[in-house]
Amino acid sequence: MKPSLFLLSCAMLSPAINANELPPILDFYPLCSPHTIDTDNDKIVYDIDPDLLESSSDGVLSHRDAYIQQAFVEIQRKAAAAGADAIILDRLSVGGIERSIDLQDDSSRVKSNTKQIHVITTAQYVTFCDDTQLSKDPTPYNSEGKSVSYTQTTVQLTMPNEGNVLKQAQKHQAPDALITTDSAYGIHIGGSVDVLQQALGPHSIQLQLDNGATVYGYGRSLWFVVKDNRIEMITQDLGLLNGHGQNQIALSENYDGDNWVIANQVRQGDGLTSVKAHLALKKQGDVYSVAGKNSRLILTFEDYNESLDNAAVSRLNSFAIMPLTVTDEHHVKFGNFDNINIATLLTLAFKQAYTLQPQQLINQIQLTDNGPKVLVNSNVLLGFDRQGVVNSIKITESMLGTQTMSEFNAVLASYQLPTIKSQLLERYPNAEDNFDNIMLTKGKVMLSINFDSYDDDAQLIDFTLRF
């Protein structure tokens, strides 16, 4: 289906609201508190127009704005039928499905090509007082489908929501990626954590260790171990988060690149022979080191077979800056979450609001698209709002180490959660089946479950609930 082009009212940007055929979607709250005549939850699914897909190679979500505007007109028409003067959008979630499958069983070949956009909204239908003037307070989502963080008004506010921490990190001017025997990015071993945070900006993750140290991560692979407010170690491979765990952190253009340099000559990917020409390397087991006055630079190389005819080449892969003495082995110390009944949350019948306590905030993935997440254990993440109230839960494969599927299923069983797709569809019969994913919207609750295949007995790999 092709999106229609609609001219939406400009009244939302004017001091007063003019008469419109369709109730406008407000960018700003009215000065006089309006009367809410109804609150409507909608999920509108659009099959993407093939002509649009042929003209673009950027995927279905590149057509997000066009379909949002089409959905808004449908919402406006419903509001007009209800007798509303205007609409306030409290919630907007847009998702895309883009998959093609070609399956064959004993009876026939099944082909499916699904390219859709899902627009999920919560809208207040309101009527006005006699005074129709608008305030300067922005609504949660405006007539363009943007959240408050996108509006010009919020430029003058002090970080009104969690997502802005990610924007701060992306905009931060990172120091030069220079590596020495006692420093990285201008941060020296023994330096203070205050200097670290001021120079490198918002950290992407913080973890509490059982030896009393705190770890601050920048991007997905730059780690600073801090003890007694002083930098104890800097490394690219701390060995705490596995690849899946690192993928829970938003990518950082500042710290996820390979632009670091040692002695103005050596860079990641350089061959061992070339590195030896510039640095006085000393082999220690599987790694090489360069000694400094009070610390040492550790370099790790990895063998690459660049062709079948030639021998493997050792190339520089990562660095670490450590004290001359051996440091403690690192283990994450988790907080106590016995006050939160996760199994009850997963039934969708929960009524109690859970507020996280300071001692439960010690392990956080701070940079994600949807705001910070607290690590309950290696499999569970809790999202929370600015007041610390839990508003999401994610259960996923281990983020901190190796875990067999039977071990992961034991974790799911501890939360009374089925492990395969058919059982989960029985538990949530109103969920929408999207092959290797099922989705459910119930009021302000959104549930999304991903599986490892399209089959009925597919294994659950992650479970996300937002409320």
PDB file of N, CA, C and O in Angstrom, residues 287-344:
ATOM      1  N   VAL A 287      52.132 -12.997  25.251  1.00  0.00           N
ATOM      2  CA  VAL A 287      52.037 -11.567  24.981  1.00  0.00           C
ATOM      3  C   VAL A 287      53.433 -10.948  25.000  1.00  0.00           C
ATOM      4  O   VAL A 287      54.417 -11.585  25.388  1.00  0.00           O
ATOM      5  N   TYR A 288      53.476  -9.690  24.564  1.00  0.00           N
ATOM      6  CA  TYR A 288      54.707  -8.914  24.596  1.00  0.00           C
ATOM      7  C   TYR A 288      54.492  -7.702  25.486  1.00  0.00           C
ATOM      8  O   TYR A 288      53.378  -7.179  25.592  1.00  0.00           O
ATOM      9  N   SER A 289      55.551  -7.223  26.115  1.00  0.00           N
ATOM     10  CA  SER A 289      55.423  -6.072  26.998  1.00  0.00           C
ATOM     11  C   SER A 289      56.533  -5.069  26.742  1.00  0.00           C
ATOM     12  O   SER A 289      57.605  -5.401  26.223  1.00  0.00           O
ATOM     13  N   VAL A 290      56.243  -3.819  27.132  1.00  0.00           N
ATOM     14  CA  VAL A 290      57.227  -2.745  27.108  1.00  0.00           C
ATOM     15  C   VAL A 290      57.219  -2.142  28.504  1.00  0.00           C
ATOM     16  O   VAL A 290      56.174  -1.671  28.985  1.00  0.00           O
ATOM     17  N   ALA A 291      58.352  -2.130  29.182  1.00  0.00           N
ATOM     18  CA  ALA A 291      58.405  -1.679  30.571  1.00  0.00           C
ATOM     19  C   ALA A 291      58.473  -0.172  30.657  1.00  0.00           C
ATOM     20  O   ALA A 291      59.179   0.487  29.879  1.00  0.00           O
ATOM     21  N   GLY A 292      57.701   0.385  31.606  1.00  0.00           N
ATOM     22  CA  GLY A 292      57.791   1.789  31.943  1.00  0.00           C
ATOM     23  C   GLY A 292      58.358   1.935  33.338  1.00  0.00           C
ATOM     24  O   GLY A 292      58.819   0.954  33.943  1.00  0.00           O
ATOM     25  N   LYS A 293      58.318   3.138  33.899  1.00  0.00           N
ATOM     26  CA  LYS A 293      58.893   3.368  35.219  1.00  0.00           C
ATOM     27  C   LYS A 293      58.102   2.658  36.305  1.00  0.00           C
ATOM     28  O   LYS A 293      58.682   1.957  37.153  1.00  0.00           O
ATOM     29  N   ASN A 294      56.778   2.830  36.291  1.00  0.00           N
ATOM     30  CA  ASN A 294      55.935   2.221  37.332  1.00  0.00           C
ATOM     31  C   ASN A 294      54.840   1.335  36.756  1.00  0.00           C
ATOM     32  O   ASN A 294      53.974   0.863  37.485  1.00  0.00           O
ATOM     33  N   SER A 295      54.854   1.137  35.464  1.00  0.00           N
ATOM     34  CA  SER A 295      53.813   0.329  34.811  1.00  0.00           C
ATOM     35  C   SER A 295      54.390  -0.298  33.555  1.00  0.00           C
ATOM     36  O   SER A 295      55.545  -0.047  33.193  1.00  0.00           O
ATOM     37  N   ARG A 296      53.620  -1.112  32.894  1.00  0.00           N
ATOM     38  CA  ARG A 296      54.078  -1.771  31.673  1.00  0.00           C
ATOM     39  C   ARG A 296      52.958  -1.799  30.644  1.00  0.00           C
ATOM     40  O   ARG A 296      51.773  -1.885  30.993  1.00  0.00           O
ATOM     41  N   LEU A 297      53.364  -1.711  29.398  1.00  0.00           N
ATOM     42  CA  LEU A 297      52.434  -1.780  28.280  1.00  0.00           C
ATOM     43  C   LEU A 297      52.431  -3.206  27.747  1.00  0.00           C
ATOM     44  O   LEU A 297      53.487  -3.731  27.355  1.00  0.00           O
ATOM     45  N   ILE A 298      51.265  -3.848  27.773  1.00  0.00           N
ATOM     46  CA  ILE A 298      51.116  -5.227  27.295  1.00  0.00           C
ATOM     47  C   ILE A 298      50.487  -5.188  25.901  1.00  0.00           C
ATOM     48  O   ILE A 298      49.441  -4.552  25.697  1.00  0.00           O
ATOM     49  N   LEU A 299      51.079  -5.873  24.947  1.00  0.00           N
ATOM     50  CA  LEU A 299      50.566  -5.933  23.572  1.00  0.00           C
ATOM     51  C   LEU A 299      50.220  -7.373  23.220  1.00  0.00           C
ATOM     52  O   LEU A 299      51.022  -8.295  23.460  1.00  0.00           O
ATOM     53  N   THR A 300      49.038  -7.556  22.667  1.00  0.00           N
ATOM     54  CA  THR A 300      48.578  -8.884  22.260  1.00  0.00           C
ATOM     55  C   THR A 300      48.546  -8.954  20.740  1.00  0.00           C
ATOM     56  O   THR A 300      48.022  -8.046  20.078  1.00  0.00           O
ATOM     57  N   PHE A 301      49.101 -10.027  20.197  1.00  0.00           N
ATOM     58  CA  PHE A 301      49.122 -10.237  18.751  1.00  0.00           C
ATOM     59  C   PHE A 301      48.251 -11.441  18.405  1.00  0.00           C
ATOM     60  O   PHE A 301      48.056 -12.344  19.220  1.00  0.00           O
ATOM     61  N   GLU A 302      47.736 -11.425  17.197  1.00  0.00           N
ATOM     62  CA  GLU A 302      46.914 -12.547  16.736  1.00  0.00           C
ATOM     63  C   GLU A 302      47.424 -12.978  15.366  1.00  0.00           C
ATOM     64  O   GLU A 302      47.759 -12.140  14.519  1.00  0.00           O
ATOM     65  N   ASP A 303      47.458 -14.295  15.137  1.00  0.00           N
ATOM     66  CA  ASP A 303      47.948 -14.835  13.860  1.00  0.00           C
ATOM     67  C   ASP A 303      46.837 -14.820  12.820  1.00  0.00           C
ATOM     68  O   ASP A 303      45.703 -15.254  13.081  1.00  0.00           O
ATOM     69  N   TYR A 304      47.164 -14.333  11.629  1.00  0.00           N
ATOM     70  CA  TYR A 304      46.227 -14.272  10.505  1.00  0.00           C
ATOM     71  C   TYR A 304      46.832 -15.005   9.315  1.00  0.00           C
ATOM     72  O   TYR A 304      47.977 -14.750   8.921  1.00  0.00           O
ATOM     73  N   ASN A 305      46.069 -15.926   8.735  1.00  0.00           N
ATOM     74  CA  ASN A 305      46.465 -16.598   7.498  1.00  0.00           C
ATOM     75  C   ASN A 305      45.923 -15.777   6.330  1.00  0.00           C
ATOM     76  O   ASN A 305      44.755 -15.882   5.969  1.00  0.00           O
ATOM     77  N   GLU A 306      46.794 -14.968   5.756  1.00  0.00           N
ATOM     78  CA  GLU A 306      46.349 -14.052   4.709  1.00  0.00           C
ATOM     79  C   GLU A 306      46.299 -14.699   3.337  1.00  0.00           C
ATOM     80  O   GLU A 306      45.731 -14.149   2.405  1.00  0.00           O
ATOM     81  N   SER A 307      46.911 -15.851   3.198  1.00  0.00           N
ATOM     82  CA  SER A 307      46.798 -16.621   1.954  1.00  0.00           C
ATOM     83  C   SER A 307      47.184 -18.065   2.247  1.00  0.00           C
ATOM     84  O   SER A 307      47.847 -18.360   3.258  1.00  0.00           O
ATOM     85  N   LEU A 308      46.787 -18.977   1.365  1.00  0.00           N
ATOM     86  CA  LEU A 308      47.104 -20.389   1.554  1.00  0.00           C
ATOM     87  C   LEU A 308      48.573 -20.681   1.322  1.00  0.00           C
ATOM     88  O   LEU A 308      49.125 -21.656   1.844  1.00  0.00           O
ATOM     89  N   ASP A 309      49.222 -19.827   0.536  1.00  0.00           N
ATOM     90  CA  ASP A 309      50.604 -20.096   0.156  1.00  0.00           C
ATOM     91  C   ASP A 309      51.620 -19.563   1.157  1.00  0.00           C
ATOM     92  O   ASP A 309      52.774 -20.008   1.162  1.00  0.00           O
ATOM     93  N   ASN A 310      51.208 -18.595   1.992  1.00  0.00           N
ATOM     94  CA  ASN A 310      52.156 -17.965   2.905  1.00  0.00           C
ATOM     95  C   ASN A 310      51.871 -18.346   4.353  1.00  0.00           C
ATOM     96  O   ASN A 310      50.750 -18.711   4.708  1.00  0.00           O
ATOM     97  N   ALA A 311      52.890 -18.233   5.178  1.00  0.00           N
ATOM     98  CA  ALA A 311      52.733 -18.534   6.604  1.00  0.00           C
ATOM     99  C   ALA A 311      51.884 -17.457   7.278  1.00  0.00           C
ATOM    100  O   ALA A 311      51.734 -16.335   6.768  1.00  0.00           O
ATOM    101  N   ALA A 312      51.311 -17.799   8.441  1.00  0.00           N
ATOM    102  CA  ALA A 312      50.480 -16.850   9.189  1.00  0.00           C
ATOM    103  C   ALA A 312      51.314 -15.646   9.623  1.00  0.00           C
ATOM    104  O   ALA A 312      52.512 -15.762   9.900  1.00  0.00           O
ATOM    105  N   VAL A 313      50.657 -14.499   9.676  1.00  0.00           N
ATOM    106  CA  VAL A 313      51.304 -13.252  10.078  1.00  0.00           C
ATOM    107  C   VAL A 313      50.729 -12.822  11.420  1.00  0.00           C
ATOM    108  O   VAL A 313      49.505 -12.791  11.602  1.00  0.00           O
ATOM    109  N   SER A 314      51.597 -12.504  12.384  1.00  0.00           N
ATOM    110  CA  SER A 314      51.141 -12.015  13.690  1.00  0.00           C
ATOM    111  C   SER A 314      50.930 -10.511  13.617  1.00  0.00           C
ATOM    112  O   SER A 314      51.859  -9.759  13.294  1.00  0.00           O
ATOM    113  N   ARG A 315      49.711 -10.074  13.924  1.00  0.00           N
ATOM    114  CA  ARG A 315      49.384  -8.653  13.849  1.00  0.00           C
ATOM    115  C   ARG A 315      48.875  -8.170  15.202  1.00  0.00           C
ATOM    116  O   ARG A 315      48.188  -8.898  15.933  1.00  0.00           O
ATOM    117  N   LEU A 316      49.214  -6.918  15.508  1.00  0.00           N
ATOM    118  CA  LEU A 316      48.840  -6.315  16.791  1.00  0.00           C
ATOM    119  C   LEU A 316      47.322  -6.227  16.900  1.00  0.00           C
ATOM    120  O   LEU A 316      46.652  -5.687  16.008  1.00  0.00           O
ATOM    121  N   ASN A 317      46.785  -6.753  18.000  1.00  0.00           N
ATOM    122  CA  ASN A 317      45.340  -6.838  18.165  1.00  0.00           C
ATOM    123  C   ASN A 317      44.811  -5.936  19.272  1.00  0.00           C
ATOM    124  O   ASN A 317      43.761  -5.319  19.128  1.00  0.00           O
ATOM    125  N   SER A 318      45.538  -5.836  20.425  1.00  0.00           N
ATOM    126  CA  SER A 318      45.025  -5.040  21.541  1.00  0.00           C
ATOM    127  C   SER A 318      46.160  -4.665  22.483  1.00  0.00           C
ATOM    128  O   SER A 318      47.268  -5.189  22.378  1.00  0.00           O
ATOM    129  N   PHE A 319      45.845  -3.730  23.397  1.00  0.00           N
ATOM    130  CA  PHE A 319      46.836  -3.284  24.364  1.00  0.00           C
ATOM    131  C   PHE A 319      46.248  -3.289  25.770  1.00  0.00           C
ATOM    132  O   PHE A 319      45.028  -3.284  25.958  1.00  0.00           O
ATOM    133  N   ALA A 320      47.124  -3.264  26.769  1.00  0.00           N
ATOM    134  CA  ALA A 320      46.728  -3.073  28.165  1.00  0.00           C
ATOM    135  C   ALA A 320      47.870  -2.365  28.876  1.00  0.00           C
ATOM    136  O   ALA A 320      49.039  -2.574  28.536  1.00  0.00           O
ATOM    137  N   ILE A 321      47.526  -1.503  29.817  1.00  0.00           N
ATOM    138  CA  ILE A 321      48.528  -0.805  30.630  1.00  0.00           C
ATOM    139  C   ILE A 321      48.281  -1.196  32.072  1.00  0.00           C
ATOM    140  O   ILE A 321      47.192  -0.952  32.617  1.00  0.00           O
ATOM    141  N   MET A 322      49.278  -1.829  32.692  1.00  0.00           N
ATOM    142  CA  MET A 322      49.095  -2.441  34.005  1.00  0.00           C
ATOM    143  C   MET A 322      50.222  -2.045  34.948  1.00  0.00           C
ATOM    144  O   MET A 322      51.307  -1.674  34.502  1.00  0.00           O
ATOM    145  N   PRO A 323      49.973  -2.171  36.244  1.00  0.00           N
ATOM    146  CA  PRO A 323      51.072  -1.982  37.210  1.00  0.00           C
ATOM    147  C   PRO A 323      52.143  -3.037  36.993  1.00  0.00           C
ATOM    148  O   PRO A 323      51.907  -4.077  36.360  1.00  0.00           O
ATOM    149  N   LEU A 324      53.337  -2.798  37.521  1.00  0.00           N
ATOM    150  CA  LEU A 324      54.421  -3.763  37.387  1.00  0.00           C
ATOM    151  C   LEU A 324      54.116  -5.058  38.134  1.00  0.00           C
ATOM    152  O   LEU A 324      54.562  -6.139  37.741  1.00  0.00           O
ATOM    153  N   THR A 325      53.341  -4.949  39.232  1.00  0.00           N
ATOM    154  CA  THR A 325      52.944  -6.145  39.979  1.00  0.00           C
ATOM    155  C   THR A 325      51.640  -6.689  39.403  1.00  0.00           C
ATOM    156  O   THR A 325      50.854  -5.968  38.798  1.00  0.00           O
ATOM    157  N   VAL A 326      51.391  -7.976  39.598  1.00  0.00           N
ATOM    158  CA  VAL A 326      50.201  -8.632  39.065  1.00  0.00           C
ATOM    159  C   VAL A 326      48.966  -8.148  39.822  1.00  0.00           C
ATOM    160  O   VAL A 326      48.969  -8.036  41.053  1.00  0.00           O
ATOM    161  N   THR A 327      47.896  -7.857  39.088  1.00  0.00           N
ATOM    162  CA  THR A 327      46.653  -7.405  39.713  1.00  0.00           C
ATOM    163  C   THR A 327      45.739  -8.585  40.016  1.00  0.00           C
ATOM    164  O   THR A 327      45.956  -9.704  39.549  1.00  0.00           O
ATOM    165  N   ASP A 328      44.698  -8.316  40.807  1.00  0.00           N
ATOM    166  CA  ASP A 328      43.726  -9.349  41.157  1.00  0.00           C
ATOM    167  C   ASP A 328      42.950  -9.808  39.926  1.00  0.00           C
ATOM    168  O   ASP A 328      42.785  -9.074  38.970  1.00  0.00           O
ATOM    169  N   GLU A 329      42.465 -11.049  39.974  1.00  0.00           N
ATOM    170  CA  GLU A 329      41.555 -11.525  38.942  1.00  0.00           C
ATOM    171  C   GLU A 329      40.211 -10.817  39.125  1.00  0.00           C
ATOM    172  O   GLU A 329      39.780 -10.553  40.246  1.00  0.00           O
ATOM    173  N   HIS A 330      39.561 -10.506  38.010  1.00  0.00           N
ATOM    174  CA  HIS A 330      38.364  -9.670  38.071  1.00  0.00           C
ATOM    175  C   HIS A 330      37.084 -10.501  38.042  1.00  0.00           C
ATOM    176  O   HIS A 330      36.923 -11.378  37.197  1.00  0.00           O
ATOM    177  N   HIS A 331      36.176 -10.194  38.991  1.00  0.00           N
ATOM    178  CA  HIS A 331      34.848 -10.808  39.026  1.00  0.00           C
ATOM    179  C   HIS A 331      33.828  -9.727  39.382  1.00  0.00           C
ATOM    180  O   HIS A 331      34.078  -8.890  40.256  1.00  0.00           O
ATOM    181  N   VAL A 332      32.682  -9.749  38.707  1.00  0.00           N
ATOM    182  CA  VAL A 332      31.646  -8.750  38.962  1.00  0.00           C
ATOM    183  C   VAL A 332      30.914  -9.075  40.257  1.00  0.00           C
ATOM    184  O   VAL A 332      30.579 -10.239  40.529  1.00  0.00           O
ATOM    185  N   LYS A 333      30.687  -8.064  41.063  1.00  0.00           N
ATOM    186  CA  LYS A 333      29.892  -8.201  42.281  1.00  0.00           C
ATOM    187  C   LYS A 333      28.493  -7.677  41.986  1.00  0.00           C
ATOM    188  O   LYS A 333      28.301  -6.499  41.703  1.00  0.00           O
ATOM    189  N   PHE A 334      27.487  -8.556  42.057  1.00  0.00           N
ATOM    190  CA  PHE A 334      26.117  -8.167  41.735  1.00  0.00           C
ATOM    191  C   PHE A 334      25.373  -7.690  42.986  1.00  0.00           C
ATOM    192  O   PHE A 334      25.660  -8.143  44.105  1.00  0.00           O
ATOM    193  N   GLY A 335      24.433  -6.791  42.792  1.00  0.00           N
ATOM    194  CA  GLY A 335      23.575  -6.328  43.875  1.00  0.00           C
ATOM    195  C   GLY A 335      22.502  -7.355  44.201  1.00  0.00           C
ATOM    196  O   GLY A 335      22.340  -8.363  43.508  1.00  0.00           O
ATOM    197  N   ASN A 336      21.755  -7.101  45.252  1.00  0.00           N
ATOM    198  CA  ASN A 336      20.667  -7.988  45.669  1.00  0.00           C
ATOM    199  C   ASN A 336      19.339  -7.457  45.122  1.00  0.00           C
ATOM    200  O   ASN A 336      18.994  -6.301  45.329  1.00  0.00           O
ATOM    201  N   PHE A 337      18.611  -8.328  44.402  1.00  0.00           N
ATOM    202  CA  PHE A 337      17.348  -7.930  43.789  1.00  0.00           C
ATOM    203  C   PHE A 337      16.188  -8.803  44.271  1.00  0.00           C
ATOM    204  O   PHE A 337      15.206  -9.013  43.557  1.00  0.00           O
ATOM    205  N   ASP A 338      16.309  -9.327  45.498  1.00  0.00           N
ATOM    206  CA  ASP A 338      15.261 -10.195  46.027  1.00  0.00           C
ATOM    207  C   ASP A 338      13.933  -9.458  46.204  1.00  0.00           C
ATOM    208  O   ASP A 338      12.880 -10.083  46.317  1.00  0.00           O
ATOM    209  N   ASN A 339      13.970  -8.131  46.236  1.00  0.00           N
ATOM    210  CA  ASN A 339      12.732  -7.363  46.425  1.00  0.00           C
ATOM    211  C   ASN A 339      11.927  -7.220  45.137  1.00  0.00           C
ATOM    212  O   ASN A 339      10.824  -6.678  45.152  1.00  0.00           O
ATOM    213  N   ILE A 340      12.477  -7.691  44.013  1.00  0.00           N
ATOM    214  CA  ILE A 340      11.787  -7.572  42.726  1.00  0.00           C
ATOM    215  C   ILE A 340      11.394  -8.959  42.246  1.00  0.00           C
ATOM    216  O   ILE A 340      12.257  -9.818  42.024  1.00  0.00           O
ATOM    217  N   ASN A 341      10.103  -9.189  42.088  1.00  0.00           N
ATOM    218  CA  ASN A 341       9.600 -10.491  41.668  1.00  0.00           C
ATOM    219  C   ASN A 341       9.557 -10.539  40.136  1.00  0.00           C
ATOM    220  O   ASN A 341       8.569 -10.152  39.520  1.00  0.00           O
ATOM    221  N   ILE A 342      10.642 -10.996  39.553  1.00  0.00           N
ATOM    222  CA  ILE A 342      10.751 -11.004  38.097  1.00  0.00           C
ATOM    223  C   ILE A 342       9.737 -11.957  37.478  1.00  0.00           C
ATOM    224  O   ILE A 342       9.132 -11.654  36.444  1.00  0.00           O
ATOM    225  N   ALA A 343       9.517 -13.104  38.077  1.00  0.00           N
ATOM    226  CA  ALA A 343       8.555 -14.068  37.535  1.00  0.00           C
ATOM    227  C   ALA A 343       7.160 -13.461  37.449  1.00  0.00           C
ATOM    228  O   ALA A 343       6.422 -13.688  36.482  1.00  0.00           O
ATOM    229  N   THR A 344       6.770 -12.663  38.451  1.00  0.00           N
ATOM    230  CA  THR A 344       5.459 -12.005  38.416  1.00  0.00           C
ATOM    231  C   THR A 344       5.398 -10.963  37.311  1.00  0.00           C
ATOM    232  O   THR A 344       4.383 -10.827  36.616  1.00  0.00           O
TER     233      THR A 344
END
